[in-house]
Amino acid sequence: MSPRATTGARAAGGTADYLDQRTGIGLAVKSFARKIFPDHWSFLLGEIALYSFVVLLITGVFLTLFFVPSMGVVTYDGPLATMRGQEMSEAFASTLHLSFEVTGGLLMRQIHHWAALLFMASIITHMMRVFFTGAFRTPREVNWLVGFVLMILGLAAGFTGYSLPDDVLSGNGLRITDGVVKSIPIIGSYLSYFIFGGEFPGEHIIPRLFTVHILLVPALILALVGLHLFFVVLHKHTQYPGPGRTDRNVVGYPLFPVYVAKAGGFFFVVFGVLALMGATMTINPVWNYGPYDPSPVSAGAQPDWYMLFLEGALRLMPGQGTEWVIGGFTLSLNVLVPAVVVPGLLFTALALYPFIEAFATGDKREHHVLDRPRNAPVRTASGVAILTAFFVLILAGSNDLLATHFDLAINDITNVFRALLFVAPVVAFWATKRIALGLQRKDRELVLHGHETGRIVRFAHGEYVEVHKPLDDYERWLRVQHEPRRPIEILPAEDERGVRRKGYRRDLLRQRVSRFFYEDRVEPVTPRELAAAHSHGAHDSLPTEGSAPAQIGSDGAHRGPDDEPETTDSTRIDVVHG
Amino acid sequence: MSNEPTSADLTVHDGEHALPERFEDPGLGPHVARVGDTDPAAAKRSERQVVAMFGLSVLGTVGFLVAYFVVPADGTVEGVRLSNLLLGLGLFLAMFSIGIAAVHWAKTLMSDHERVEARHPQRSDAATREAAVAVLQEGAKDSGIGRRGVLKGAVVSAVALAPLSIAVPLIGEVGGDWNVSKFRHTVWTKGRKLARDPNGTPIKASEVTVGSVFHVIPEGLEEEEHWIEEKAKAVVLMVRLDPAVLKEAPERKDWSYEGIVAYSKICTHVGCPVALYEQQTHHLLCPCHQSTFDMADGAKVVFGPANRALPQLPITVDDEGYLVAQSDFHEPIGPSYWERLK
């Protein structure tokens, strides 16, 4: 230590020495402090999820200190005039108390609720980013599954928390849950008793939801968030394609100090924005809804946004003829299909997608450079199709609001959404695939012919061309770095001696899936193609100075070869051509 | 490369054999310096901006504390709204400014030279894998599990059975008395008066005018032991229809009283209270999932996800002219379940 070291530096050194002697933390600091992370705005989506979870923990702890998770009935005698004298559960009364008599309580409640909505929104968009860029590929399939389970846990956390105030809106939500659970064949009635501790609503559901909401689910989320981040460190973060970025390196900035400042700062940004939302936007004003009572219901009732797709599915399913009685037992397909089968399929497809794509490609290599979505047209189109179905269901879950806001008949809206649920994803798939292929063609065009410059040149023999500026090496690399993916070839069904080959059926299936993914494709430009394009259209990149061809003047008049060459923009040429 | 469109050029390209299959990665591009990297004045300016933003955060915290002490939650909607707004704005400034300051610091003043770190394959190398397998084999051999089959069976059975001591009481107790046949019955009995929800006053048939709608509970509901569970099943919606529009099944002719019909208010879809009655069409709409029932025609489903008509409560009047139930519902109310018809 230098003699001129400050007191602070000496104290820090002493602490470090003390810690290292007992924990060997020096090794961890050496390996992690300057660890490199790549930079991109879309990597912040997962961070938003993490930070809104931290905000949920902070505000949640505050709320637990005032909330009473009890269904015991009390008569309200607090300051809120509209509620005075009403019978309500202690849960509802304590929600009113912490909103109206605890200074800052309402702010914490509103931040907590907004943070929950943002938590789910950022999880879904983070998942979209991972999906569309192919970040789930080897070696990250397991982490995709961890993230998938986190999303389900997020839904569970949101759902259990939403119901805690025991207001009439969330109470009816619980009643819908009860109805859905009862529709499950054989065990439905018992599952309903399992959840409610007897008949709906009973007196157990709020305390049970509370335990699940503040202990079980957050503990699981914390553990899985730890695992999720452990994998990020283990695999090192993926990076977008670009010059110098390969599957064998990671290019970016060091954790300390850049990401400590940026990511740490971003936590405060997220907290700040949530505080602003909690300050200025009322959310879930339960004092307007009133305590739960099995009789009343409000029109225009909506669950939180992440539950809307389920609500929409329930609303769209036609009821007539969809309840079957088999051997005296009732099978409610009108509930079972939208509330259990549809989300079941949606979630299973989502969870299994990395494995389906790996099966189609037969690719077992590690991928650390992300795909540009256009370079995986079928994946991108599949993702957009799933999202389209999701959005149709979300809109269907708001069909009553659409009806009142746009003065439309609820029956017409519902019928249109019933059709759209099947049609829109197909159209979206087709359109997205075409757009992706089109963008790839545009990339090829750019690489082969360069940027349009707007300079029109006329040759001595009268030919007009527009001068194109070739891409530099760095620009070009982004558009040619990806590997072309082609449908896999398989061995024939029989070997040369005419014996049926083992595993042929599996190969055939693999080939079919692979064709679906990669039959239609646009491959990146090869150096040979670029060389050929340049030789055929070399005049595209004519230099301006001292060139023989005459050019079009701004007045549109032809000039002789002796005149000073002059360029004009491409809009001007239209004048000449009339 | 020459740009002259000569024939010689064409030949060269057509005969190009040396070209690789793929382009080569040009490597990291040149670093572009920021203003602050070259101009000390700009760097100083950034520093002052960062300091100002941290200062703003301090102001936010002070503002929050002032608001906490000056505008406490006073129990009124207006007062709490103001308190919430001021506290929230203070918290926003306090947090957001720290964030912006840190990010601005990182972006303008910290080094922005990209660095490269090598990745290594996730897979362990062959030697490590072999060593790992050897270690496991050695451990298994030490334990002797391979040779002692009975021991293996004993371990598995003991560990598999032990959780039962948690699971059995949990499952035994968690569902209350597990008597799911309670779904079948409500507290409606012969002669029980129909009363207004929520105040519980009985209703005379003469008070029910044509076109009016009543939210109904059984009289004396609050004295039931499990009144909220009973209310959840027993709520009824009652309307009086013009007898000219009322269609009744022959076997239900005597279930209504002079055009007054009473139906369960619990939706047969998933159990929301069906509460929106439209007088003109005599349709009843569930606000949750828009199942629509025709009150003039046996509460049959005319639209939406419900499949079954709402169960009808047979009613009549007693000697004093009060509306009373003839019996309980003749079928379980609410959403369908597996053993509903058993």
CSV table of C-alpha atoms in Angstrom, one decimal, chain A residues 34-36 79-80 99-104 106-107 110-111 139-140 172 175-176 179-180 182-183 185-186 189-190 192-194 197-203 208 234-239 243-254 257-258 261-262 265-266 268-269 271-273 275-276 278-280 287 293-299 311 314-315 317-323 325 327-332 334-335 366 368 399-400 410-411 414-415 418 473-474 476-477 480-483 525-528 530-531 534-536 538 541-542, chain B residues 1-5 9-10 13-14 16-17 19-30 64 67-68 71-77 80-81 83-85 87-89 91-92 94-96 98-100 102-103 105-107 110-123 170-171 173-183 185 197-198 215 217 226-233 235 265-266 268-276 285 287-290 292 301-308 333 335-342:
chain,number,residue,atom,x,y,z
A,34,ARG,CA,-14.7,-7.4,-15.4
A,35,LYS,CA,-16.9,-10.0,-17.0
A,36,ILE,CA,-18.0,-8.9,-20.5
A,79,PRO,CA,-63.3,7.1,8.0
A,80,LEU,CA,-64.6,6.3,4.6
A,99,SER,CA,-55.2,2.8,1.7
A,100,PHE,CA,-56.9,5.6,3.6
A,101,GLU,CA,-55.3,5.8,7.0
A,102,VAL,CA,-51.7,4.7,6.4
A,103,THR,CA,-49.8,7.5,4.8
A,104,GLY,CA,-48.1,6.1,1.8
A,106,LEU,CA,-52.1,3.6,-1.1
A,107,LEU,CA,-49.0,4.6,-3.0
A,110,GLN,CA,-50.7,1.1,-6.4
A,111,ILE,CA,-47.0,0.7,-7.1
A,139,PRO,CA,-27.1,-24.5,-25.0
A,140,ARG,CA,-29.9,-22.5,-23.6
A,172,ASN,CA,-66.3,-12.9,-8.9
A,175,ARG,CA,-66.1,-17.6,-8.5
A,176,ILE,CA,-65.2,-18.0,-12.2
A,179,GLY,CA,-66.6,-22.8,-12.1
A,180,VAL,CA,-63.6,-23.6,-14.2
A,182,LYS,CA,-65.6,-27.8,-11.3
A,183,SER,CA,-65.6,-28.5,-15.1
A,185,PRO,CA,-63.7,-34.3,-15.3
A,186,ILE,CA,-63.9,-36.7,-12.4
A,189,SER,CA,-65.8,-31.0,-7.4
A,190,TYR,CA,-63.1,-32.3,-5.1
A,192,SER,CA,-63.0,-27.1,-5.8
A,193,TYR,CA,-63.2,-28.3,-2.2
A,194,PHE,CA,-59.4,-28.6,-2.1
A,197,GLY,CA,-61.7,-25.8,2.0
A,198,GLY,CA,-65.3,-26.6,1.4
A,199,GLU,CA,-68.1,-24.9,-0.5
A,200,PHE,CA,-67.4,-21.6,-2.3
A,201,PRO,CA,-66.5,-19.1,-1.0
A,202,GLY,CA,-65.9,-20.5,2.5
A,203,GLU,CA,-63.6,-18.8,5.0
A,208,ARG,CA,-54.6,-19.7,1.7
A,234,LEU,CA,-22.5,-19.8,-17.1
A,235,HIS,CA,-23.4,-19.5,-20.8
A,236,LYS,CA,-22.3,-15.9,-21.1
A,237,HIS,CA,-24.9,-13.6,-22.7
A,238,THR,CA,-25.9,-14.0,-26.4
A,239,GLN,CA,-25.0,-11.2,-28.7
A,243,PRO,CA,-18.5,-7.5,-37.1
A,244,GLY,CA,-16.2,-9.3,-34.7
A,245,ARG,CA,-19.0,-11.2,-33.0
A,246,THR,CA,-18.8,-14.9,-33.3
A,247,ASP,CA,-20.1,-18.0,-31.5
A,248,ARG,CA,-16.7,-18.3,-29.8
A,249,ASN,CA,-16.5,-14.9,-28.2
A,250,VAL,CA,-18.5,-12.2,-26.4
A,251,VAL,CA,-18.1,-8.6,-27.3
A,252,GLY,CA,-19.2,-5.8,-24.9
A,253,TYR,CA,-18.5,-3.9,-21.8
A,254,PRO,CA,-17.2,-5.0,-18.4
A,257,PRO,CA,-18.1,-0.4,-13.7
A,258,VAL,CA,-20.2,-0.1,-16.9
A,261,ALA,CA,-23.8,1.8,-13.4
A,262,LYS,CA,-26.1,1.0,-16.3
A,265,GLY,CA,-29.2,2.8,-12.7
A,266,PHE,CA,-31.9,1.0,-14.7
A,268,PHE,CA,-33.9,3.1,-10.2
A,269,VAL,CA,-35.4,4.1,-13.5
A,271,PHE,CA,-38.7,2.0,-9.7
A,272,GLY,CA,-39.1,5.7,-10.6
A,273,VAL,CA,-41.4,5.0,-13.5
A,275,ALA,CA,-43.6,5.3,-8.6
A,276,LEU,CA,-44.9,7.8,-11.1
A,278,GLY,CA,-48.6,4.7,-8.7
A,279,ALA,CA,-48.7,8.4,-8.0
A,280,THR,CA,-50.8,9.5,-11.0
A,287,TRP,CA,-63.4,1.2,-2.3
A,293,ASP,CA,-70.9,-10.4,-1.8
A,294,PRO,CA,-72.1,-13.4,-3.9
A,295,SER,CA,-75.0,-11.5,-5.4
A,296,PRO,CA,-73.8,-8.2,-7.1
A,297,VAL,CA,-71.6,-8.0,-10.1
A,298,SER,CA,-70.4,-5.0,-12.1
A,299,ALA,CA,-70.7,-4.6,-15.8
A,311,GLU,CA,-61.3,-14.6,-20.1
A,314,LEU,CA,-64.2,-18.4,-22.1
A,315,ARG,CA,-66.2,-15.7,-23.8
A,317,MET,CA,-66.6,-20.6,-26.9
A,318,PRO,CA,-70.1,-21.2,-28.1
A,319,GLY,CA,-72.1,-22.9,-25.4
A,320,GLN,CA,-74.8,-24.7,-27.4
A,321,GLY,CA,-74.1,-28.3,-27.8
A,322,THR,CA,-70.8,-28.3,-26.1
A,323,GLU,CA,-71.9,-29.8,-22.9
A,325,VAL,CA,-73.4,-36.1,-20.9
A,327,GLY,CA,-73.0,-42.4,-19.2
A,328,GLY,CA,-74.7,-39.9,-16.8
A,329,PHE,CA,-71.5,-37.9,-16.3
A,330,THR,CA,-71.3,-34.3,-17.4
A,331,LEU,CA,-68.4,-33.1,-19.6
A,332,SER,CA,-68.5,-29.3,-19.9
A,334,ASN,CA,-67.8,-25.1,-23.1
A,335,VAL,CA,-65.6,-24.4,-20.1
A,366,GLU,CA,-23.8,-24.1,-29.6
A,368,HIS,CA,-24.3,-17.6,-29.1
A,399,ASN,CA,-65.5,-7.5,-26.0
A,400,ASP,CA,-68.0,-5.8,-23.6
A,410,ILE,CA,-71.7,-7.7,-28.5
A,411,ASN,CA,-73.0,-10.6,-30.5
A,414,THR,CA,-68.0,-12.1,-30.5
A,415,ASN,CA,-68.8,-13.8,-33.8
A,418,ARG,CA,-64.7,-16.5,-33.1
A,473,ASP,CA,-17.1,-4.6,-45.1
A,474,TYR,CA,-18.9,-3.9,-41.8
A,476,ARG,CA,-22.1,-6.1,-45.6
A,477,TRP,CA,-21.1,-8.5,-42.8
A,480,VAL,CA,-24.1,-12.1,-45.0
A,481,GLN,CA,-22.9,-13.5,-41.7
A,482,HIS,CA,-25.7,-16.1,-41.2
A,483,GLU,CA,-25.5,-19.6,-42.3
A,525,VAL,CA,-25.0,-13.6,-50.8
A,526,THR,CA,-21.8,-15.5,-51.3
A,527,PRO,CA,-18.5,-13.8,-52.4
A,528,ARG,CA,-18.9,-15.5,-55.8
A,530,LEU,CA,-21.1,-10.6,-55.3
A,531,ALA,CA,-18.2,-10.8,-57.7
A,534,HIS,CA,-20.1,-6.5,-59.9
A,535,SER,CA,-18.8,-7.8,-63.2
A,536,HIS,CA,-22.2,-7.7,-64.8
A,538,ALA,CA,-19.8,-2.7,-62.9
A,541,SER,CA,-20.4,2.0,-59.2
A,542,LEU,CA,-18.9,4.5,-61.7
B,1,MET,CA,-11.5,-3.8,-57.8
B,2,SER,CA,-11.6,-2.0,-61.1
B,3,ASN,CA,-14.8,-0.3,-61.9
B,4,GLU,CA,-14.3,-0.1,-65.6
B,5,PRO,CA,-16.8,-2.2,-67.6
B,9,ASP,CA,-12.9,-7.7,-66.1
B,10,LEU,CA,-15.7,-10.0,-66.9
B,13,HIS,CA,-14.7,-12.7,-62.5
B,14,ASP,CA,-16.1,-15.7,-64.3
B,16,GLU,CA,-12.8,-16.7,-60.1
B,17,HIS,CA,-11.9,-19.9,-58.3
B,19,LEU,CA,-13.2,-17.0,-53.8
B,20,PRO,CA,-14.3,-18.6,-50.4
B,21,GLU,CA,-17.8,-20.1,-49.9
B,22,ARG,CA,-18.6,-17.5,-47.2
B,23,PHE,CA,-17.6,-13.9,-46.5
B,24,GLU,CA,-15.0,-13.4,-43.9
B,25,ASP,CA,-15.7,-11.6,-40.7
B,26,PRO,CA,-14.1,-8.1,-41.0
B,27,GLY,CA,-13.6,-8.1,-37.2
B,28,LEU,CA,-14.5,-5.3,-34.8
B,29,GLY,CA,-14.9,-1.9,-36.5
B,30,PRO,CA,-12.9,1.1,-35.5
B,64,PHE,CA,-41.3,13.0,-0.2
B,67,ALA,CA,-45.3,15.5,1.8
B,68,TYR,CA,-45.3,12.7,4.4
B,71,VAL,CA,-50.1,15.9,3.9
B,72,PRO,CA,-50.9,12.7,5.9
B,73,ALA,CA,-53.6,10.3,4.7
B,74,ASP,CA,-56.7,11.7,6.3
B,75,GLY,CA,-59.3,9.0,5.4
B,76,THR,CA,-61.0,11.0,2.7
B,77,VAL,CA,-60.7,10.1,-0.9
B,80,VAL,CA,-55.6,10.5,0.2
B,81,ARG,CA,-55.4,11.3,-3.5
B,83,SER,CA,-51.1,12.6,-0.4
B,84,ASN,CA,-50.6,9.8,-2.8
B,85,LEU,CA,-49.8,12.2,-5.7
B,87,LEU,CA,-45.5,11.1,-2.1
B,88,GLY,CA,-45.5,9.4,-5.5
B,89,LEU,CA,-43.9,12.3,-7.3
B,91,LEU,CA,-40.5,9.0,-4.8
B,92,PHE,CA,-40.4,9.2,-8.6
B,94,ALA,CA,-35.8,10.3,-5.9
B,95,MET,CA,-35.5,7.1,-7.7
B,96,PHE,CA,-35.7,8.1,-11.4
B,98,ILE,CA,-30.5,8.3,-9.5
B,99,GLY,CA,-31.2,6.0,-12.4
B,100,ILE,CA,-30.8,8.6,-15.1
B,102,ALA,CA,-26.0,6.5,-13.2
B,103,VAL,CA,-26.9,5.7,-16.8
B,105,TRP,CA,-22.5,8.7,-16.2
B,106,ALA,CA,-21.9,5.3,-17.7
B,107,LYS,CA,-22.7,6.4,-21.2
B,110,MET,CA,-17.0,5.6,-18.5
B,111,SER,CA,-14.9,3.9,-21.1
B,112,ASP,CA,-16.9,2.8,-24.1
B,113,HIS,CA,-14.2,0.6,-25.7
B,114,GLU,CA,-15.7,-2.7,-26.5
B,115,ARG,CA,-13.8,-5.7,-25.1
B,116,VAL,CA,-13.7,-9.2,-26.3
B,117,GLU,CA,-13.8,-12.3,-24.1
B,118,ALA,CA,-13.5,-15.9,-25.4
B,119,ARG,CA,-16.2,-18.4,-24.9
B,120,HIS,CA,-15.5,-22.0,-24.1
B,121,PRO,CA,-17.7,-24.9,-25.1
B,122,GLN,CA,-20.3,-25.9,-22.3
B,123,ARG,CA,-19.4,-29.6,-22.8
B,170,LEU,CA,-53.0,-32.4,4.3
B,171,ILE,CA,-55.4,-34.0,1.7
B,173,GLU,CA,-58.2,-31.9,6.0
B,174,VAL,CA,-57.7,-29.4,3.2
B,175,GLY,CA,-61.1,-29.9,1.6
B,176,GLY,CA,-63.1,-29.5,4.8
B,177,ASP,CA,-65.7,-32.3,5.1
B,178,TRP,CA,-65.2,-33.2,1.4
B,179,ASN,CA,-69.0,-33.5,1.1
B,180,VAL,CA,-69.4,-32.3,-2.4
B,181,SER,CA,-73.1,-33.3,-2.5
B,182,LYS,CA,-73.8,-29.9,-0.9
B,183,PHE,CA,-73.8,-28.5,-4.4
B,185,HIS,CA,-79.2,-28.2,-2.5
B,197,ASP,CA,-81.4,-8.5,-1.6
B,198,PRO,CA,-79.7,-7.2,0.4
B,215,HIS,CA,-82.9,-9.4,-6.8
B,217,ILE,CA,-82.7,-13.9,-1.3
B,226,HIS,CA,-73.0,-20.7,6.5
B,227,TRP,CA,-75.0,-17.7,5.2
B,228,ILE,CA,-72.4,-16.6,2.6
B,229,GLU,CA,-72.1,-20.0,1.1
B,230,GLU,CA,-75.9,-20.4,1.1
B,231,LYS,CA,-76.3,-16.9,-0.4
B,232,ALA,CA,-73.8,-17.9,-3.1
B,233,LYS,CA,-76.2,-20.7,-4.2
B,235,VAL,CA,-79.7,-15.8,-5.0
B,265,LYS,CA,-79.0,-15.8,-10.6
B,266,ILE,CA,-76.0,-18.0,-10.8
B,268,THR,CA,-74.8,-22.1,-15.6
B,269,HIS,CA,-71.5,-21.3,-17.4
B,270,VAL,CA,-68.9,-20.7,-14.7
B,271,GLY,CA,-71.1,-19.2,-11.9
B,272,CYS,CA,-71.1,-15.4,-12.2
B,273,PRO,CA,-74.2,-13.6,-11.0
B,274,VAL,CA,-76.3,-13.0,-14.0
B,275,ALA,CA,-77.5,-9.5,-13.3
B,276,LEU,CA,-78.1,-7.4,-16.4
B,285,LEU,CA,-77.1,-11.0,-19.7
B,287,PRO,CA,-71.6,-9.4,-17.5
B,288,CYS,CA,-68.7,-11.8,-17.1
B,289,HIS,CA,-68.9,-13.8,-20.4
B,290,GLN,CA,-72.1,-12.5,-22.0
B,292,THR,CA,-77.7,-14.4,-22.6
B,301,VAL,CA,-79.6,-19.7,-23.6
B,302,VAL,CA,-79.9,-17.4,-26.6
B,303,PHE,CA,-76.2,-16.5,-27.0
B,304,GLY,CA,-72.8,-17.0,-25.4
B,305,PRO,CA,-70.8,-19.7,-23.8
B,306,ALA,CA,-73.5,-21.1,-21.4
B,307,ASN,CA,-75.1,-24.3,-22.4
B,308,ARG,CA,-78.0,-24.8,-20.0
B,333,ILE,CA,-77.7,-24.5,-9.6
B,335,PRO,CA,-71.9,-24.4,-13.4
B,336,SER,CA,-71.8,-28.0,-14.5
B,337,TYR,CA,-69.7,-30.6,-12.9
B,338,TRP,CA,-68.8,-34.2,-13.5
B,339,GLU,CA,-71.4,-35.9,-11.3
B,340,ARG,CA,-74.1,-33.2,-11.6
B,341,LEU,CA,-76.7,-35.7,-12.9
B,342,LYS,CA,-75.8,-38.6,-10.7
